[in-house]
Short mmCIF file of C-alpha atoms and ligand atoms in Angstrom, two decimals:
data_model
loop_
_atom_site.label_atom_id
_atom_site.label_comp_id
_atom_site.label_asym_id
_atom_site.label_seq_id
_atom_site.Cartn_x
_atom_site.Cartn_y
_atom_site.Cartn_z
CA MET A 1 43.42 26.10 106.20
CA SER A 2 44.71 22.54 106.32
CA ARG A 3 43.81 20.67 103.13
CA ALA A 4 41.28 18.20 104.44
CA ARG A 5 39.52 20.23 107.13
CA THR A 6 35.71 19.97 107.12
CA LEU A 7 34.19 23.15 105.71
CA LYS A 8 31.70 25.03 107.83
CA VAL A 9 28.97 26.32 105.55
CA GLY A 10 25.90 28.51 105.86
CA ILE A 11 22.87 28.46 103.60
CA VAL A 12 21.04 31.62 102.59
CA GLY A 13 17.51 31.26 101.23
CA LEU A 14 15.30 28.33 102.23
CA GLY A 15 12.71 28.38 99.46
CA ARG A 16 11.98 25.89 96.70
CA LEU A 17 15.62 25.02 95.94
CA GLY A 18 17.30 26.25 99.14
CA ARG A 19 15.69 23.48 101.14
CA ARG A 20 17.07 20.85 98.76
CA HIS A 21 20.57 22.26 99.05
CA ALA A 22 20.17 22.45 102.83
CA GLU A 23 19.09 18.80 103.03
CA ASN A 24 22.04 17.74 100.88
CA LEU A 25 24.51 19.82 102.90
CA MET A 26 23.11 18.45 106.12
CA SER A 27 23.97 14.84 105.50
CA ARG A 28 25.07 13.99 101.97
CA VAL A 29 28.13 16.11 101.20
CA ALA A 30 31.42 14.72 102.45
CA GLY A 31 33.75 17.37 103.83
CA ALA A 32 31.06 19.96 104.55
CA GLU A 33 29.11 20.72 107.69
CA LEU A 34 26.01 22.90 107.56
CA VAL A 35 26.29 25.10 110.63
CA ALA A 36 23.96 28.03 109.93
CA ALA A 37 20.98 29.13 107.87
CA CYS A 38 19.51 32.49 106.93
CA SER A 39 16.07 33.57 105.72
CA PRO A 40 14.02 36.70 106.32
CA LEU A 41 10.91 34.52 106.71
CA PRO A 42 10.15 33.13 110.22
CA ALA A 43 8.34 30.09 108.76
CA GLU A 44 11.45 29.12 106.79
CA LEU A 45 13.63 29.50 109.87
CA GLU A 46 11.20 27.26 111.76
CA TRP A 47 11.64 24.62 109.05
CA ALA A 48 15.42 24.94 109.45
CA ARG A 49 15.18 24.69 113.24
CA ALA A 50 13.28 21.41 112.96
CA MET A 51 15.71 20.09 110.38
CA PHE A 52 18.81 20.94 112.43
CA GLN A 53 17.29 19.26 115.46
CA VAL A 54 16.75 16.03 113.54
CA GLN A 55 20.52 15.99 113.12
CA LEU A 56 20.99 16.83 116.83
CA GLN A 57 22.81 20.04 115.97
CA VAL A 58 22.56 23.43 117.61
CA PRO A 59 20.67 25.61 115.15
CA HIS A 60 22.32 28.89 114.26
CA LEU A 61 19.55 30.71 112.46
CA TYR A 62 19.69 34.26 111.18
CA ALA A 63 17.07 36.57 109.73
CA ASP A 64 19.83 38.94 108.64
CA TYR A 65 22.44 38.01 106.03
CA GLY A 66 25.13 40.24 107.58
CA ALA A 67 24.70 38.38 110.88
CA LEU A 68 25.14 35.01 109.16
CA LEU A 69 28.35 36.26 107.52
CA ALA A 70 29.64 37.17 110.98
CA HIS A 71 29.01 33.63 112.27
CA ASP A 72 32.17 32.44 113.98
CA GLY A 73 34.29 30.08 111.86
CA LEU A 74 32.09 30.09 108.75
CA ASP A 75 34.09 29.13 105.61
CA ALA A 76 31.53 29.30 102.80
CA VAL A 77 28.01 30.43 101.95
CA PHE A 78 25.43 28.91 99.64
CA LEU A 79 23.20 31.60 98.14
CA VAL A 80 19.83 30.25 97.02
CA THR A 81 18.09 33.60 97.00
CA PRO A 82 16.17 35.61 94.39
CA THR A 83 18.41 36.33 91.40
CA SER A 84 18.21 40.12 91.89
CA LEU A 85 20.09 39.69 95.20
CA HIS A 86 22.93 37.49 93.92
CA PRO A 87 25.56 40.11 92.93
CA GLN A 88 25.43 42.14 96.13
CA GLN A 89 25.29 39.05 98.34
CA ILE A 90 28.29 37.49 96.55
CA ILE A 91 30.28 40.70 96.94
CA GLN A 92 29.40 40.94 100.66
CA ALA A 93 30.45 37.33 101.21
CA LEU A 94 33.79 37.82 99.44
CA GLN A 95 34.44 40.95 101.49
CA ALA A 96 33.73 38.90 104.60
CA GLY A 97 36.32 36.33 103.46
CA LYS A 98 33.89 33.52 102.53
CA HIS A 99 33.89 31.13 99.58
CA VAL A 100 30.64 31.42 97.61
CA PHE A 101 28.37 29.01 95.84
CA CYS A 102 25.50 30.93 94.23
CA GLU A 103 22.53 29.66 92.27
CA LYS A 104 22.15 30.55 88.60
CA PRO A 105 21.95 33.01 86.99
CA LEU A 106 24.77 35.14 88.36
CA SER A 107 22.74 38.29 87.68
CA LEU A 108 20.23 39.81 85.29
CA ASP A 109 22.57 42.76 84.75
CA LEU A 110 25.90 42.67 82.93
CA GLU A 111 27.49 45.47 84.94
CA ASP A 112 26.66 43.57 88.12
CA CYS A 113 28.35 40.45 86.69
CA ARG A 114 31.47 42.50 86.06
CA ARG A 115 31.38 44.00 89.57
CA VAL A 116 31.29 40.47 90.99
CA SER A 117 34.22 39.36 88.82
CA ALA A 118 36.24 42.42 89.88
CA GLU A 119 35.57 41.69 93.55
CA ALA A 120 36.45 38.00 93.07
CA ALA A 121 39.74 39.04 91.44
CA ARG A 122 40.57 40.94 94.65
CA HIS A 123 40.19 37.67 96.63
CA PRO A 124 42.01 35.03 94.56
CA GLN A 125 42.17 32.71 97.58
CA LEU A 126 38.35 32.49 97.64
CA LYS A 127 36.32 30.32 95.26
CA VAL A 128 33.09 31.44 93.61
CA MET A 129 30.92 29.08 91.58
CA ILE A 130 27.54 29.65 89.96
CA GLY A 131 25.22 26.63 89.95
CA PHE A 132 24.93 25.49 86.36
CA VAL A 133 23.84 22.09 87.60
CA ARG A 134 23.55 20.35 84.24
CA ARG A 135 27.32 20.31 83.80
CA PHE A 136 27.40 17.93 86.78
CA ASP A 137 24.81 15.48 85.47
CA ALA A 138 26.34 12.08 84.64
CA SER A 139 24.82 11.94 81.12
CA TYR A 140 25.94 15.48 80.20
CA GLN A 141 29.40 14.69 81.60
CA ASP A 142 29.53 11.57 79.45
CA ALA A 143 28.45 13.52 76.35
CA TYR A 144 31.13 16.13 77.07
CA LYS A 145 33.85 13.46 77.40
CA LYS A 146 32.74 11.74 74.19
CA ILE A 147 32.91 15.05 72.31
CA GLN A 148 36.42 15.64 73.70
CA GLN A 149 37.40 12.16 72.47
CA GLY A 150 36.16 13.02 68.96
CA ALA A 151 33.15 10.68 69.00
CA ILE A 152 31.07 12.97 66.75
CA GLY A 153 33.87 14.70 64.87
CA ALA A 154 33.76 18.49 65.15
CA PRO A 155 30.60 19.56 67.02
CA PHE A 156 28.93 22.48 65.23
CA MET A 157 25.31 22.63 66.41
CA VAL A 158 23.45 22.30 69.71
CA TYR A 159 19.70 22.11 70.22
CA SER A 160 18.78 22.36 73.87
CA GLN A 161 15.49 22.68 75.67
CA THR A 162 14.24 23.30 79.19
CA CYS A 163 10.56 22.51 79.37
CA ASP A 164 8.71 22.47 82.68
CA GLN A 165 5.56 20.54 83.37
CA TYR A 166 2.58 22.88 83.40
CA ASP A 167 1.83 24.16 86.89
CA PRO A 168 -1.84 25.23 87.01
CA ASP A 169 -1.09 27.26 90.18
CA GLY A 170 1.05 29.53 88.01
CA PHE A 171 4.00 29.68 90.44
CA PHE A 172 6.17 30.82 87.56
CA VAL A 173 3.94 33.87 86.93
CA LYS A 174 4.73 35.24 90.39
CA PHE A 175 8.35 34.18 89.92
CA ALA A 176 8.51 36.11 86.61
CA ALA A 177 8.58 39.40 88.55
CA THR A 178 12.19 38.72 89.63
CA SER A 179 13.42 35.90 87.37
CA GLY A 180 14.34 38.04 84.36
CA GLY A 181 11.96 36.14 82.07
CA ILE A 182 11.99 32.72 80.50
CA PHE A 183 15.35 32.99 78.71
CA LEU A 184 17.37 34.26 81.70
CA ASP A 185 15.58 31.89 84.06
CA CYS A 186 15.38 28.66 82.00
CA SER A 187 17.39 28.93 78.77
CA VAL A 188 20.40 30.21 80.70
CA HIS A 189 21.07 26.51 81.47
CA ASP A 190 20.94 25.65 77.74
CA ILE A 191 23.12 28.64 76.87
CA ASP A 192 25.77 27.48 79.32
CA LEU A 193 25.56 23.91 78.02
CA ALA A 194 25.86 25.01 74.39
CA ARG A 195 28.99 27.08 75.11
CA TRP A 196 30.52 24.23 77.14
CA LEU A 197 29.76 21.51 74.59
CA LEU A 198 30.84 23.63 71.59
CA GLY A 199 34.20 24.62 73.13
CA ASN A 200 33.37 28.11 74.51
CA PRO A 201 32.72 30.05 71.30
CA GLN A 202 31.75 33.77 71.47
CA ALA A 203 28.12 34.59 70.68
CA VAL A 204 27.78 37.18 67.89
CA ARG A 205 24.07 37.33 67.01
CA VAL A 206 20.79 36.09 68.49
CA TYR A 207 17.15 36.07 67.52
CA ALA A 208 14.31 35.11 69.84
CA GLY A 209 10.54 34.84 69.70
CA GLY A 210 7.81 33.52 71.94
CA THR A 211 4.17 33.08 72.71
CA ARG A 212 1.78 33.06 75.67
CA ALA A 213 0.09 29.73 74.96
CA ILE A 214 -1.75 29.58 78.30
CA HIS A 215 -0.64 32.35 80.68
CA GLN A 216 -1.76 35.69 79.26
CA ASP A 217 -1.02 37.23 82.69
CA LEU A 218 2.71 36.98 81.90
CA GLN A 219 2.18 40.05 79.73
CA GLN A 220 2.52 42.28 82.83
CA PHE A 221 6.16 41.09 83.05
CA GLN A 222 6.69 41.19 79.27
CA ASP A 223 7.30 37.47 79.47
CA VAL A 224 6.10 34.41 77.53
CA ASP A 225 5.33 30.84 78.55
CA ASN A 226 7.03 29.35 75.46
CA GLY A 227 10.15 30.85 73.90
CA VAL A 228 12.48 29.85 71.08
CA ALA A 229 15.84 31.30 70.10
CA ILE A 230 18.75 30.99 67.72
CA CYS A 231 22.29 31.90 68.75
CA GLU A 232 25.15 32.25 66.27
CA PHE A 233 28.76 32.01 67.41
CA ASP A 234 31.91 33.61 66.02
CA ASN A 235 33.38 30.39 64.64
CA GLY A 236 30.26 29.51 62.64
CA LYS A 237 28.82 27.23 65.32
CA ILE A 238 25.13 27.58 66.14
CA ALA A 239 22.66 26.78 68.89
CA THR A 240 18.90 26.75 69.16
CA PHE A 241 16.99 26.90 72.42
CA TYR A 242 13.43 26.14 73.46
CA ALA A 243 11.98 26.91 76.87
CA SER A 244 8.46 26.14 78.01
CA ARG A 245 6.32 26.38 81.14
CA THR A 246 3.42 24.42 79.69
CA MET A 247 4.40 20.80 79.04
CA ALA A 248 1.48 18.43 79.66
CA HIS A 249 3.58 15.30 80.17
CA GLY A 250 6.35 16.25 82.60
CA HIS A 251 9.70 18.01 82.94
CA ASP A 252 11.33 17.61 79.56
CA THR A 253 14.95 18.74 79.46
CA MET A 254 16.99 17.45 76.54
CA THR A 255 19.99 18.38 74.42
CA GLU A 256 21.22 17.28 71.02
CA ILE A 257 24.77 17.94 69.82
CA THR A 258 25.49 17.46 66.13
CA GLY A 259 29.00 17.06 64.79
CA THR A 260 30.67 16.40 61.46
CA ALA A 261 30.78 12.66 62.22
CA GLY A 262 27.74 12.01 64.37
CA ARG A 263 25.20 13.21 66.90
CA LEU A 264 24.72 12.81 70.65
CA THR A 265 21.36 13.18 72.35
CA VAL A 266 20.92 13.55 76.11
CA GLY A 267 17.52 12.84 77.62
CA SER A 268 15.31 12.56 74.52
CA ASN A 269 12.72 10.63 76.54
CA PRO A 270 12.17 12.24 79.97
CA ARG A 271 11.28 8.86 81.42
CA LYS A 272 10.55 8.55 85.13
CA ASN A 273 12.08 5.08 85.28
CA ARG A 274 12.48 1.94 83.14
CA VAL A 275 8.88 0.77 83.37
CA GLU A 276 6.94 0.67 80.11
CA ILE A 277 3.17 0.39 80.13
CA ALA A 278 1.57 -1.53 77.26
CA ASP A 279 -2.21 -1.41 77.07
CA VAL A 280 -5.07 -0.47 74.74
CA HIS A 281 -3.57 3.03 74.35
CA GLY A 282 -0.25 1.68 73.11
CA VAL A 283 3.20 1.49 74.71
CA ARG A 284 4.39 4.37 76.90
CA ASN A 285 6.31 5.41 80.01
CA GLU A 286 5.64 7.92 82.77
CA CYS A 287 7.72 11.11 82.85
CA LEU A 288 9.70 12.97 85.49
CA PRO A 289 7.59 15.68 87.12
CA SER A 290 10.29 18.32 87.71
CA PHE A 291 13.95 19.31 87.59
CA PHE A 292 14.36 18.13 91.20
CA GLU A 293 13.98 14.49 90.20
CA ARG A 294 15.85 14.85 86.90
CA PHE A 295 18.89 16.52 88.48
CA GLU A 296 18.77 15.11 92.01
CA ASP A 297 22.20 13.48 91.72
CA ALA A 298 23.66 16.39 89.76
CA PHE A 299 22.74 18.86 92.55
CA LEU A 300 24.75 16.70 94.92
CA THR A 301 27.72 16.28 92.54
CA GLU A 302 27.74 20.04 91.90
CA VAL A 303 27.96 20.89 95.60
CA SER A 304 30.53 18.15 96.27
CA THR A 305 32.68 19.45 93.40
CA PHE A 306 32.61 22.95 94.90
CA VAL A 307 33.42 21.70 98.41
CA ASP A 308 36.24 19.44 97.15
CA ALA A 309 37.75 22.26 95.09
CA ILE A 310 38.01 24.39 98.23
CA ARG A 311 39.35 21.61 100.45
CA ARG A 312 41.89 20.38 97.91
CA GLU A 313 42.69 23.86 96.57
CA GLN A 314 41.79 22.81 93.04
CA LYS A 315 40.74 25.06 90.17
CA LEU A 316 37.05 25.10 89.27
CA GLU A 317 36.29 24.43 85.61
CA LEU A 318 33.10 26.45 85.73
CA THR A 319 34.12 30.12 86.01
CA LEU A 320 32.56 33.50 86.64
CA ASP A 321 33.35 34.36 83.02
CA ASP A 322 31.13 31.44 81.95
CA ALA A 323 28.32 32.75 84.15
CA THR A 324 28.76 36.30 82.86
CA GLU A 325 28.64 35.10 79.26
CA ALA A 326 25.44 33.14 79.95
CA THR A 327 23.85 36.32 81.34
CA ARG A 328 25.12 38.38 78.38
CA ILE A 329 23.48 35.99 75.89
CA GLY A 330 20.32 35.67 78.03
CA ILE A 331 19.91 39.47 78.11
CA ALA A 332 20.31 39.61 74.33
CA LEU A 333 17.60 36.94 73.91
CA ARG A 334 15.24 38.95 76.07
CA GLU A 335 16.01 42.12 74.08
CA SER A 336 15.31 40.25 70.85
CA LEU A 337 12.03 38.86 72.21
CA LEU A 338 10.90 42.37 73.18
CA SER A 339 12.07 44.14 70.02
CA GLY A 340 11.28 41.43 67.48
CA GLN A 341 14.71 42.11 65.97
CA ALA A 342 17.94 40.13 65.82
CA VAL A 343 20.47 41.42 68.38
CA LEU A 344 24.19 41.75 67.62
CA LEU A 345 26.50 41.07 70.54
N1 NAD B 1 19.75 25.29 89.23
C1 NAD B 1 18.45 25.17 88.99
O1 NAD B 1 18.01 24.34 88.21
C2 NAD B 1 17.52 26.11 89.71
C3 NAD B 1 16.19 25.72 89.92
C4 NAD B 1 15.36 26.58 90.63
C5 NAD B 1 15.82 27.80 91.09
N2 NAD B 1 17.13 28.15 90.83
C6 NAD B 1 17.64 29.46 91.30
O2 NAD B 1 17.67 29.47 92.72
C7 NAD B 1 17.37 30.78 93.20
C8 NAD B 1 16.21 30.68 94.20
O3 NAD B 1 15.11 30.11 93.55
P1 NAD B 1 13.91 29.41 94.35
O4 NAD B 1 13.06 28.77 93.34
O5 NAD B 1 14.42 28.60 95.48
O6 NAD B 1 13.17 30.74 94.92
P2 NAD B 1 12.27 30.90 96.20
O7 NAD B 1 11.52 32.18 96.01
O8 NAD B 1 11.49 29.65 96.47
O9 NAD B 1 13.32 31.08 97.39
C9 NAD B 1 14.05 32.27 97.61
C10 NAD B 1 14.54 32.28 99.04
O10 NAD B 1 15.32 33.45 99.28
C11 NAD B 1 14.96 33.98 100.55
N3 NAD B 1 15.30 35.40 100.61
C12 NAD B 1 14.65 36.45 100.04
N4 NAD B 1 15.28 37.60 100.35
C13 NAD B 1 16.34 37.26 101.12
C14 NAD B 1 17.36 38.02 101.75
N5 NAD B 1 17.42 39.35 101.65
N6 NAD B 1 18.30 37.36 102.49
C15 NAD B 1 18.26 36.01 102.59
N7 NAD B 1 17.31 35.25 102.01
C16 NAD B 1 16.37 35.87 101.28
C17 NAD B 1 13.47 33.71 100.64
O11 NAD B 1 13.02 33.78 101.96
C18 NAD B 1 13.42 32.29 100.08
O12 NAD B 1 13.78 31.39 101.08
C19 NAD B 1 17.06 31.64 91.97
O13 NAD B 1 18.19 32.39 91.63
C20 NAD B 1 16.76 30.61 90.87
O14 NAD B 1 17.12 31.06 89.58
C21 NAD B 1 17.97 27.32 90.18
#
């Protein structure tokens, strides 16, 4: 492939996040052209048909993933499908000679992660990236660079939280059937951040607990709506995580990194914008409603980074080993939640 050729990409999964990726790929990612979409649901394909027509393109829509992979000239696929499908769909794409971007987490099963890595190793010319979107957020990137430059001395502790605004419809209860639970679904982002910001240490022991503050019906999936965890690493570094589905005020994702000479905090106030309201209740700001708004730019940067790496034949910093390690720690957190015991890794 010549270095600067436009990539022809197909999107698989047109649900909550798939549509966002599709809209970005349609018009906002330089060097990529969305040429095909796949979903087993006719209503989602209808949405895609309308969207393609807005851009005056011929829609190539597939209900079957194998048929999309056979689409003539396709270079890469974007998998935005239920997590349980990720490993097999990545492997199929690699075997069909396609580059793969896949949403997080890589899998809920460690053996599956290893099967994906083994298949990827058989296709070194193909790129695979798992969507840990926070690494591509401008503030997290800045924090990372400052740590590299020694701004806080030696970083030794991360506190990181992923807290969603409460959704009275309980979308996340239905989602819990396939998401792997709150730690593998939400804290997996914080796990990846902690490893990245602390210089990729190995996790050695975790302890997790949780509660069902509002949604007792999560019990059927052995899940909680608020979970906390501690993770100890081999070099003495530590991380603590908090994940919640029940925030009253908005989507509240933040991270604090403490070092021997200082501390960095990313996103301590999940403000919607720079407006402050001062009235009889005091001084306050409105908050971001969801991760879509908080990470809107990061979703675009993430996809552009992947596309550029393919077109310019550059190495991706975010690897399958990173994604496997995030799953390994996430599984241990879930085990600890269920057993009430610390888990050694
Ligand atoms: N990076 C983030 O912050 C973030 C946020 C939300 C979701 N996610 C991840 O994105 C993935 C999808 O989540 P979602 O919220 O969009 O879920 P969703 O249920 O809204 O969408 C899933 C999509 O997959 C499609 N699908 C199901 N089976 C399929 C098959 N066999 N072949 C092709 N398509 C199939 C469905 O039709 C649907 O379009 C999950 O892995 C989730 O963890 C990541």
